Short mmCIF file of C-alpha atoms and ligand atoms in Angstrom, two decimals:
data_model
loop_
_atom_site.label_atom_id
_atom_site.label_comp_id
_atom_site.label_asym_id
_atom_site.label_seq_id
_atom_site.Cartn_x
_atom_site.Cartn_y
_atom_site.Cartn_z
CA MET Q 1042 103.41 79.90 135.59
CA PRO Q 1043 106.32 77.51 136.24
CA GLY Q 1044 109.54 78.15 134.38
CA LEU Q 1045 108.79 81.77 133.50
CA ALA Q 1046 111.06 84.60 134.64
CA GLU Q 1047 109.84 87.37 136.94
CA PRO Q 1048 108.24 90.15 134.85
CA LYS Q 1049 110.81 92.81 135.74
CA GLU Q 1050 113.71 90.43 135.10
CA LEU Q 1051 112.21 89.63 131.71
CA LEU Q 1052 112.06 93.33 130.80
CA LEU Q 1053 115.65 93.90 131.92
CA ARG Q 1054 116.73 90.97 129.77
CA LEU Q 1055 115.02 92.67 126.84
CA LEU Q 1056 117.33 95.68 127.34
CA ASP Q 1057 120.41 93.46 127.61
CA PRO Q 1058 122.49 93.61 124.38
CA ALA Q 1059 123.25 89.89 124.84
CA HIS Q 1060 119.73 89.21 123.52
CA ARG Q 1061 119.88 91.57 120.57
CA ALA Q 1062 120.85 88.98 117.96
CA ASP Q 1063 117.77 86.90 118.86
CA PRO Q 1064 115.20 88.55 121.11
CA TYR Q 1065 112.43 86.26 119.84
CA PRO Q 1066 112.56 83.69 122.69
CA LEU Q 1067 112.04 86.59 125.14
CA TYR Q 1068 109.05 87.81 123.13
CA SER Q 1069 107.59 84.35 123.24
CA GLU Q 1070 107.89 84.39 127.05
CA ILE Q 1071 106.13 87.76 127.14
CA ARG Q 1072 103.25 86.38 125.05
CA GLU Q 1073 102.95 83.24 127.17
CA ARG Q 1074 102.96 85.10 130.44
CA GLY Q 1075 100.25 87.52 129.33
CA PRO Q 1076 100.49 91.31 129.56
CA ILE Q 1077 103.17 92.47 132.00
CA VAL Q 1078 101.56 95.14 134.15
CA ILE Q 1079 103.77 97.27 136.42
CA PRO Q 1080 101.22 99.57 138.13
CA GLU Q 1081 103.77 101.32 140.39
CA ALA Q 1082 105.70 102.45 137.27
CA ASN Q 1083 102.51 103.24 135.32
CA PHE Q 1084 103.10 100.96 132.36
CA ALA Q 1085 102.12 97.64 130.82
CA VAL Q 1086 103.71 95.54 128.07
CA PHE Q 1087 101.61 93.72 125.46
CA GLY Q 1088 102.92 91.06 123.09
CA THR Q 1089 100.12 89.20 121.28
CA TYR Q 1090 98.83 90.22 117.87
CA ALA Q 1091 95.29 90.75 119.16
CA GLN Q 1092 96.46 93.02 122.00
CA CYS Q 1093 98.81 95.11 119.82
CA ASP Q 1094 96.18 95.44 117.11
CA GLU Q 1095 93.59 96.55 119.70
CA ILE Q 1096 95.91 99.18 121.20
CA PHE Q 1097 96.78 100.66 117.80
CA ARG Q 1098 93.07 100.88 116.92
CA HIS Q 1099 91.84 102.19 120.25
CA PRO Q 1100 90.51 105.77 120.14
CA ALA Q 1101 92.00 106.54 123.57
CA SER Q 1102 95.54 105.54 122.48
CA GLY Q 1103 97.64 108.73 122.45
CA ASN Q 1104 101.14 109.40 121.16
CA ASP Q 1105 102.03 112.57 123.04
CA ARG Q 1106 104.40 111.42 125.78
CA LEU Q 1107 103.64 114.58 127.77
CA LYS Q 1108 100.19 113.14 128.55
CA SER Q 1109 101.68 110.27 130.56
CA SER Q 1110 101.41 110.48 134.32
CA VAL Q 1111 105.17 109.86 134.62
CA ALA Q 1112 105.90 112.92 132.42
CA GLN Q 1113 103.30 115.00 134.28
CA LYS Q 1114 104.93 114.12 137.59
CA ALA Q 1115 108.41 115.02 136.28
CA VAL Q 1116 107.13 118.39 135.04
CA ALA Q 1117 105.43 119.04 138.39
CA GLU Q 1118 108.82 118.37 140.02
CA GLY Q 1119 110.38 121.08 137.87
CA GLN Q 1120 111.95 119.02 135.07
CA PRO Q 1121 111.73 120.44 131.52
CA ALA Q 1122 108.55 119.29 129.72
CA ARG Q 1123 110.26 118.49 126.43
CA PRO Q 1124 114.04 118.35 126.87
CA PHE Q 1125 114.53 117.51 123.16
CA GLY Q 1126 112.31 120.40 121.98
CA GLN Q 1127 109.21 120.32 119.77
CA PRO Q 1128 108.42 116.66 118.98
CA GLY Q 1129 108.01 115.31 115.46
CA PHE Q 1130 104.39 114.59 114.55
CA LEU Q 1131 104.84 110.89 115.36
CA PHE Q 1132 104.75 112.01 119.00
CA LEU Q 1133 101.76 114.33 118.71
CA ASP Q 1134 98.01 113.77 118.79
CA PRO Q 1135 95.29 115.47 116.74
CA PRO Q 1136 94.79 118.25 115.81
CA ASP Q 1137 98.54 119.00 115.55
CA HIS Q 1138 99.34 115.50 114.31
CA THR Q 1139 96.71 115.69 111.55
CA ARG Q 1140 97.82 119.14 110.38
CA LEU Q 1141 101.54 118.36 110.24
CA ARG Q 1142 101.18 114.87 108.77
CA LYS Q 1143 99.04 116.28 105.97
CA LEU Q 1144 101.78 118.71 104.98
CA ALA Q 1145 104.49 116.04 104.81
CA GLN Q 1146 102.19 113.41 103.28
CA LYS Q 1147 102.28 114.75 99.73
CA ALA Q 1148 105.98 114.03 99.39
CA PHE Q 1149 105.47 110.37 100.36
CA ALA Q 1150 102.30 109.57 98.41
CA PRO Q 1151 102.63 106.26 96.48
CA ARG Q 1152 102.48 108.06 93.10
CA VAL Q 1153 105.24 110.51 94.02
CA VAL Q 1154 107.36 107.69 95.44
CA LYS Q 1155 106.88 105.51 92.34
CA ALA Q 1156 108.35 108.36 90.27
CA LEU Q 1157 111.58 107.98 92.25
CA GLU Q 1158 112.08 104.45 90.93
CA PRO Q 1159 114.59 105.26 88.14
CA GLU Q 1160 116.67 107.30 90.55
CA ILE Q 1161 116.69 104.51 93.16
CA VAL Q 1162 117.64 101.94 90.50
CA ALA Q 1163 120.52 104.19 89.42
CA LEU Q 1164 121.69 104.63 93.03
CA VAL Q 1165 121.68 100.85 93.59
CA ASP Q 1166 123.58 100.31 90.31
CA GLN Q 1167 126.15 102.83 91.41
CA LEU Q 1168 126.59 101.19 94.83
CA LEU Q 1169 127.03 97.73 93.29
CA ALA Q 1170 128.97 98.77 90.19
CA ASN Q 1171 132.50 97.92 91.24
CA LEU Q 1172 131.85 94.77 93.22
CA LYS Q 1173 133.35 91.48 92.06
CA PRO Q 1174 132.04 87.95 92.62
CA ASP Q 1175 133.70 86.16 95.55
CA SER Q 1176 134.86 89.43 97.12
CA GLU Q 1177 133.99 90.36 100.73
CA PHE Q 1178 131.16 92.84 101.12
CA ASP Q 1179 129.64 94.46 104.20
CA VAL Q 1180 125.99 94.82 103.28
CA ILE Q 1181 125.36 97.60 105.79
CA ALA Q 1182 128.19 99.95 104.76
CA GLY Q 1183 127.97 99.09 101.07
CA LEU Q 1184 124.23 99.10 100.35
CA ALA Q 1185 121.65 98.94 103.13
CA TYR Q 1186 122.69 102.19 104.84
CA PRO Q 1187 123.87 104.46 101.98
CA LEU Q 1188 120.80 103.83 99.81
CA PRO Q 1189 118.00 105.08 102.10
CA VAL Q 1190 120.26 107.85 103.39
CA ALA Q 1191 120.90 109.18 99.88
CA VAL Q 1192 117.18 109.03 99.10
CA ILE Q 1193 115.96 110.83 102.23
CA CYS Q 1194 118.68 113.50 101.89
CA ARG Q 1195 117.63 114.09 98.31
CA LEU Q 1196 113.90 114.29 99.24
CA LEU Q 1197 114.44 116.66 102.13
CA GLY Q 1198 117.10 118.72 100.41
CA VAL Q 1199 119.86 117.94 102.92
CA PRO Q 1200 123.31 117.99 101.25
CA LEU Q 1201 124.67 114.43 101.15
CA SER Q 1202 128.16 115.89 101.63
CA ASP Q 1203 127.14 116.77 105.23
CA GLU Q 1204 126.15 113.16 105.87
CA PRO Q 1205 129.17 112.15 108.02
CA LYS Q 1206 128.27 114.99 110.38
CA PHE Q 1207 124.68 113.95 111.04
CA SER Q 1208 124.82 110.16 110.76
CA ALA Q 1209 126.39 109.88 114.24
CA ALA Q 1210 123.72 112.19 115.69
CA SER Q 1211 120.96 110.20 114.00
CA GLY Q 1212 122.37 106.92 115.37
CA LEU Q 1213 122.44 108.26 118.92
CA LEU Q 1214 118.96 109.75 118.68
CA ALA Q 1215 117.56 106.44 117.44
CA GLN Q 1216 118.55 104.94 120.81
CA GLY Q 1217 116.21 107.44 122.45
CA LEU Q 1218 113.30 105.28 121.33
CA ASP Q 1219 114.43 102.39 123.54
CA PRO Q 1220 112.18 101.78 126.58
CA PHE Q 1221 115.10 102.24 128.95
CA ILE Q 1222 113.55 104.85 131.26
CA THR Q 1223 110.20 103.07 131.24
CA PHE Q 1224 111.69 99.72 132.24
CA THR Q 1225 114.35 100.91 134.70
CA GLY Q 1226 113.03 104.28 135.93
CA GLU Q 1227 116.43 105.78 135.12
CA VAL Q 1228 117.92 107.60 132.15
CA SER Q 1229 120.50 105.60 130.19
CA ASP Q 1230 124.24 106.38 130.12
CA THR Q 1231 123.91 107.95 126.68
CA PHE Q 1232 121.21 110.47 127.71
CA SER Q 1233 123.45 113.55 127.82
CA ASP Q 1234 125.15 112.55 124.53
CA ARG Q 1235 121.71 112.18 122.97
CA LEU Q 1236 120.59 115.54 124.29
CA GLU Q 1237 123.69 117.15 122.78
CA ALA Q 1238 123.21 115.31 119.47
CA GLY Q 1239 119.54 116.38 119.42
CA HIS Q 1240 120.38 120.04 119.90
CA TRP Q 1241 123.16 119.87 117.33
CA LEU Q 1242 120.97 118.23 114.67
CA ARG Q 1243 118.14 120.69 115.19
CA GLY Q 1244 120.60 123.58 114.96
CA TYR Q 1245 121.94 122.12 111.70
CA LEU Q 1246 118.42 121.79 110.28
CA ARG Q 1247 117.45 125.28 111.48
CA ASP Q 1248 120.44 126.71 109.58
CA LEU Q 1249 119.37 124.77 106.48
CA VAL Q 1250 115.81 126.09 106.77
CA GLY Q 1251 117.30 129.60 106.99
CA GLN Q 1252 119.30 129.00 103.78
CA ARG Q 1253 116.29 127.61 101.89
CA ARG Q 1254 114.14 130.59 102.91
CA GLY Q 1255 116.30 132.81 100.73
CA ASP Q 1256 117.00 130.18 98.08
CA PRO Q 1257 114.05 127.75 97.67
CA ARG Q 1258 114.63 124.50 95.74
CA GLU Q 1259 112.56 121.50 94.73
CA ASP Q 1260 112.71 119.76 98.06
CA LEU Q 1261 110.56 119.07 101.10
CA ILE Q 1262 112.24 121.69 103.31
CA SER Q 1263 111.36 124.37 100.74
CA GLU Q 1264 107.79 123.02 100.47
CA LEU Q 1265 107.31 123.16 104.22
CA ILE Q 1266 108.65 126.73 104.29
CA ALA Q 1267 106.24 127.69 101.48
CA ALA Q 1268 103.35 126.19 103.49
CA GLU Q 1269 104.45 128.21 106.52
CA GLU Q 1270 104.72 131.44 104.56
CA ASP Q 1271 101.45 130.80 102.72
CA GLY Q 1272 98.99 130.20 105.46
CA ASP Q 1273 100.87 130.14 108.75
CA GLN Q 1274 100.04 126.45 108.99
CA LEU Q 1275 103.22 125.52 110.81
CA THR Q 1276 105.91 127.22 112.83
CA GLU Q 1277 109.64 127.12 112.23
CA ASP Q 1278 110.02 124.79 115.23
CA GLU Q 1279 107.51 122.45 113.61
CA ILE Q 1280 109.39 122.52 110.28
CA VAL Q 1281 112.63 121.63 112.06
CA ALA Q 1282 110.92 118.88 114.10
CA THR Q 1283 109.34 117.41 110.95
CA CYS Q 1284 112.65 117.37 109.07
CA ASN Q 1285 114.34 115.86 112.12
CA LEU Q 1286 111.75 113.05 112.27
CA LEU Q 1287 112.02 112.29 108.55
CA LEU Q 1288 115.80 112.41 108.52
CA ILE Q 1289 116.07 109.96 111.42
CA ALA Q 1290 113.31 107.70 110.02
CA GLY Q 1291 115.15 107.67 106.69
CA HIS Q 1292 118.44 106.75 108.38
CA GLU Q 1293 117.46 104.11 110.89
CA THR Q 1294 114.69 101.92 109.45
CA THR Q 1295 114.99 100.86 105.81
CA VAL Q 1296 118.62 99.88 106.43
CA ASN Q 1297 117.30 97.20 108.80
CA LEU Q 1298 114.66 96.01 106.36
CA ILE Q 1299 117.23 95.46 103.60
CA ALA Q 1300 119.78 93.84 105.91
CA ASN Q 1301 117.25 91.65 107.77
CA ALA Q 1302 115.91 90.36 104.45
CA ILE Q 1303 119.42 89.51 103.24
CA LEU Q 1304 120.24 87.70 106.48
CA ALA Q 1305 116.98 85.72 106.45
CA MET Q 1306 117.48 84.68 102.81
CA LEU Q 1307 121.11 83.69 103.25
CA ARG Q 1308 120.26 81.57 106.28
CA GLU Q 1309 117.97 79.62 103.91
CA PRO Q 1310 119.91 80.08 100.64
CA ARG Q 1311 117.12 78.65 98.47
CA HIS Q 1312 115.26 81.94 99.06
CA TRP Q 1313 118.30 83.85 97.78
CA ALA Q 1314 118.55 81.69 94.67
CA ALA Q 1315 114.78 81.95 94.05
CA LEU Q 1316 114.88 85.75 94.16
CA ALA Q 1317 117.99 85.83 91.96
CA ALA Q 1318 116.04 83.86 89.37
CA ASP Q 1319 112.76 85.77 89.70
CA ALA Q 1320 112.78 89.45 90.70
CA ASP Q 1321 109.00 89.35 91.13
CA ARG Q 1322 109.53 87.51 94.40
CA ALA Q 1323 111.04 90.64 95.99
CA SER Q 1324 107.78 91.99 97.30
CA ALA Q 1325 106.91 88.71 99.08
CA ILE Q 1326 110.42 88.64 100.58
CA VAL Q 1327 110.00 92.21 101.82
CA GLU Q 1328 106.58 91.55 103.41
CA GLU Q 1329 107.74 88.35 105.11
CA THR Q 1330 110.84 90.15 106.43
CA LEU Q 1331 108.59 92.88 107.82
CA ARG Q 1332 106.68 90.16 109.68
CA PHE Q 1333 109.55 87.85 110.61
CA ASP Q 1334 112.21 90.37 111.67
CA PRO Q 1335 110.77 93.90 111.66
CA PRO Q 1336 113.03 96.98 111.61
CA VAL Q 1337 110.89 98.69 114.28
CA GLN Q 1338 110.37 96.10 117.00
CA LEU Q 1339 108.07 97.99 119.31
CA SER Q 1340 106.16 101.18 119.88
CA SER Q 1341 104.17 102.69 122.70
CA ARG Q 1342 100.99 104.56 123.47
CA VAL Q 1343 99.67 106.63 126.36
CA ALA Q 1344 96.13 105.96 127.62
CA THR Q 1345 94.41 109.33 127.25
CA ALA Q 1346 91.41 107.86 129.11
CA GLU Q 1347 90.95 104.63 131.04
CA MET Q 1348 91.22 101.70 128.61
CA THR Q 1349 90.60 97.96 128.79
CA ILE Q 1350 92.91 95.81 126.66
CA ASP Q 1351 92.37 92.05 126.68
CA GLY Q 1352 90.56 92.36 130.01
CA ILE Q 1353 93.30 94.47 131.63
CA THR Q 1354 92.35 97.95 132.86
CA ILE Q 1355 94.85 100.64 131.95
CA PRO Q 1356 94.33 103.85 133.93
CA ALA Q 1357 94.45 107.18 132.08
CA GLY Q 1358 98.04 108.41 131.92
CA ASP Q 1359 99.64 104.95 131.92
CA SER Q 1360 101.88 103.89 129.03
CA MET Q 1361 101.47 100.74 126.95
CA MET Q 1362 104.36 99.07 125.17
CA VAL Q 1363 103.20 97.56 121.89
CA MET Q 1364 105.59 94.75 120.96
CA MET Q 1365 105.02 94.39 117.21
CA ALA Q 1366 107.98 92.03 116.72
CA SER Q 1367 106.40 89.72 119.28
CA ALA Q 1368 102.89 90.05 117.82
CA GLN Q 1369 104.26 88.98 114.46
CA ARG Q 1370 105.53 85.66 115.88
CA ASP Q 1371 102.20 84.98 117.60
CA PRO Q 1372 101.18 81.37 116.86
CA GLN Q 1373 97.52 82.38 117.27
CA MET Q 1374 97.95 84.57 114.20
CA TYR Q 1375 100.41 82.68 111.97
CA ASP Q 1376 101.15 79.02 111.29
CA ASP Q 1377 104.75 78.15 112.02
CA PRO Q 1378 105.56 81.77 112.98
CA ASP Q 1379 109.29 81.25 113.60
CA THR Q 1380 109.88 80.10 110.03
CA PHE Q 1381 110.82 82.64 107.35
CA ASP Q 1382 108.37 81.72 104.61
CA PRO Q 1383 107.83 84.30 101.86
CA ASP Q 1384 105.25 81.96 100.30
CA ARG Q 1385 102.85 82.02 103.24
CA GLY Q 1386 100.46 84.17 101.19
CA ALA Q 1387 98.90 87.54 102.01
CA ILE Q 1388 100.60 88.64 105.20
CA ARG Q 1389 98.88 90.98 107.62
CA HIS Q 1390 101.49 92.57 109.87
CA LEU Q 1391 101.99 95.56 112.15
CA ALA Q 1392 105.53 96.44 111.07
CA PHE Q 1393 104.45 99.89 109.84
CA GLY Q 1394 102.01 100.41 112.72
CA LEU Q 1395 98.30 100.89 112.21
CA GLY Q 1396 95.78 103.72 112.35
CA PRO Q 1397 96.46 107.46 112.20
CA HIS Q 1398 100.22 107.06 112.72
CA PHE Q 1399 100.66 104.39 110.03
CA CYS Q 1400 104.16 104.81 108.61
CA LEU Q 1401 104.36 107.64 106.13
CA GLY Q 1402 107.50 106.14 104.58
CA ALA Q 1403 106.05 102.67 103.93
CA PRO Q 1404 105.79 102.99 100.11
CA LEU Q 1405 109.31 104.41 99.95
CA ALA Q 1406 110.80 101.74 102.21
CA ARG Q 1407 109.10 98.98 100.23
CA LEU Q 1408 110.33 100.39 96.91
CA GLU Q 1409 113.92 100.86 98.07
CA ALA Q 1410 114.09 97.37 99.59
CA THR Q 1411 112.51 95.69 96.57
CA ILE Q 1412 114.98 97.31 94.18
CA ALA Q 1413 118.03 96.70 96.39
CA LEU Q 1414 117.23 93.04 97.08
CA SER Q 1415 116.41 92.06 93.51
CA ALA Q 1416 119.53 93.82 92.18
CA LEU Q 1417 121.91 92.26 94.73
CA THR Q 1418 120.60 88.71 94.32
CA ALA Q 1419 120.54 88.95 90.51
CA ARG Q 1420 124.14 90.13 90.36
CA PHE Q 1421 125.48 87.76 92.96
CA PRO Q 1422 123.32 84.61 92.88
CA ASN Q 1423 125.97 82.61 94.77
CA ALA Q 1424 126.57 85.06 97.62
CA ARG Q 1425 126.87 83.58 101.12
CA LEU Q 1426 127.29 84.73 104.70
CA ALA Q 1427 130.94 85.38 105.56
CA GLY Q 1428 130.52 85.54 109.33
CA ASP Q 1429 128.08 86.43 112.07
CA PRO Q 1430 126.31 89.77 111.94
CA VAL Q 1431 127.11 92.30 114.67
CA TYR Q 1432 124.09 94.05 116.16
CA LYS Q 1433 123.79 97.65 117.33
CA PRO Q 1434 122.62 98.02 120.95
CA ASN Q 1435 119.20 99.43 119.88
CA VAL Q 1436 116.13 97.63 121.21
CA THR Q 1437 113.41 99.46 119.28
CA LEU Q 1438 115.11 100.30 115.98
CA ARG Q 1439 116.94 96.99 116.20
CA GLY Q 1440 119.42 96.28 113.44
CA MET Q 1441 122.88 95.20 112.45
CA ALA Q 1442 126.04 97.31 112.49
CA THR Q 1443 127.78 94.91 110.08
CA LEU Q 1444 126.69 91.95 107.95
CA PRO Q 1445 129.63 90.39 106.10
CA LEU Q 1446 129.03 88.50 102.83
CA THR Q 1447 131.17 86.75 100.29
CA LEU Q 1448 129.62 87.77 97.01
C1 HEM K 1446 111.19 99.56 106.68
C2 HEM K 1446 111.23 100.78 107.03
C3 HEM K 1446 110.29 101.39 108.01
C4 HEM K 1446 109.59 100.84 109.04
C5 HEM K 1446 109.54 99.38 109.46
C6 HEM K 1446 108.83 101.90 109.66
C7 HEM K 1446 107.98 101.73 110.74
C8 HEM K 1446 107.15 102.69 111.24
C9 HEM K 1446 106.22 102.48 112.30
C10 HEM K 1446 106.01 101.18 113.05
C11 HEM K 1446 105.57 103.65 112.51
C12 HEM K 1446 104.42 103.88 113.48
C13 HEM K 1446 104.91 104.14 114.85
C14 HEM K 1446 103.77 104.29 115.80
O1 HEM K 1446 102.60 104.31 115.41
O2 HEM K 1446 104.06 104.41 117.00
C15 HEM K 1446 106.13 104.61 111.60
C16 HEM K 1446 105.75 105.91 111.53
C17 HEM K 1446 106.37 106.82 110.72
N1 HEM K 1446 107.32 106.56 109.76
FE1 HEM K 1446 108.13 104.81 109.32
N2 HEM K 1446 109.10 103.07 109.02
C18 HEM K 1446 109.97 102.80 107.99
C19 HEM K 1446 110.50 103.69 107.10
C20 HEM K 1446 110.20 105.02 107.08
C21 HEM K 1446 110.77 105.97 106.16
C22 HEM K 1446 111.76 105.64 105.05
C23 HEM K 1446 110.23 107.16 106.47
C24 HEM K 1446 110.46 108.50 105.83
C25 HEM K 1446 111.56 108.97 105.53
C26 HEM K 1446 109.32 106.97 107.58
C27 HEM K 1446 108.58 107.95 108.18
C28 HEM K 1446 107.67 107.75 109.17
C29 HEM K 1446 106.89 108.82 109.77
C30 HEM K 1446 106.96 110.28 109.40
C31 HEM K 1446 106.08 108.24 110.74
C32 HEM K 1446 105.08 108.93 111.65
C33 HEM K 1446 103.71 108.88 111.05
C34 HEM K 1446 102.69 109.56 111.92
O3 HEM K 1446 102.90 109.72 113.13
O4 HEM K 1446 101.65 109.96 111.37
N3 HEM K 1446 109.33 105.66 107.91
N4 HEM K 1446 107.09 104.00 110.83
#
């Protein structure tokens, strides 16, 4: 196709931080070109809604990275199978995935989450209490990050006072989800730092599990320990891996939802004013943000058997990149996809995934974002952007490091 970049160049551009503020033109190129298949590296990249939807629904789509032919080859060459230890259940397939998800699920059921509402409202009030109109405010440091972090720490039973210690580790580990090795065949510069952070965080959580064994509380760590002691349904490694997954998910996702919604509204200030005047609009804002600028931009699957996606044969063991952020700007699926339009009506999107791995935290993320956005707009109906946002380098869990406002 004339005018389109070479496939590999396109993928390298996707990793380039220069495109982080606006990767959407690259996604559009990926959709136009059709799936990018790199057989010699055993992977393919898919960017339309129909393709991503099909991969998520396909019974042969696996999540255990160890089943990929690239991982199998590395293990055969003597490399450790799982350098970061037991994976969280996001990266497991049934039956282990089903068993572990079921144990964590209770804590995130919509009814249980709804009961957290007064506490989340109080946390938001506390974060906004001392702010004055017309003052400068960094949305990330002041609201979008501390809110979900406080909530997940409270749910898990991780002392918030230890937060400075593990927020750096969580940030580094989030970068591990970037498709760096897949696209380049090499580990990134931060690999050894991530390995160290991973071991440190698991050690921290293992110590906490040890403490809770002797002194159970009303928290998820204690519930998981009780399940282990009751029926031997999970091992200590699995408890630690589950807590690790939830802690990182709680740190690195909802922050982006809140901040991306604020940025989108303030770029079209009538949306800000409309929400300030009518808190009921918050849910439509949240859903359109999840479509327009999703906190998790992509995911991947391993073909556990030969698959055919949109006419392309994927051999067993190959990996498939599922570009949700691209799928959600697919003009075949949405009218005027590059416009932020909370009034576009019922929005089907893939921002929380689909199928057996559908995001466990979705009700919690939606509740936190709804409360935070309606409270901030109501208190500061005339807020405006005070400069350009600065993005973190992350490709997958893409989000801002700072977002300055004048309130
Ligand atoms: C706006 C915020 C969030 C977004 C956009 C998001 C997105 C996603 C996505 C796309 C997946 C599926 C990944 C895949 O299938 O490959 C997922 C899974 C998951 N999410 Fe979230 N997430 C968010 C918040 C949270 C929160 C707050 C938690 C909990 C603290 C959480 C916990 C999980 C877990 C445990 C899974 C794995 C589910 C499974 O494998 O069965 N997420 N999330």
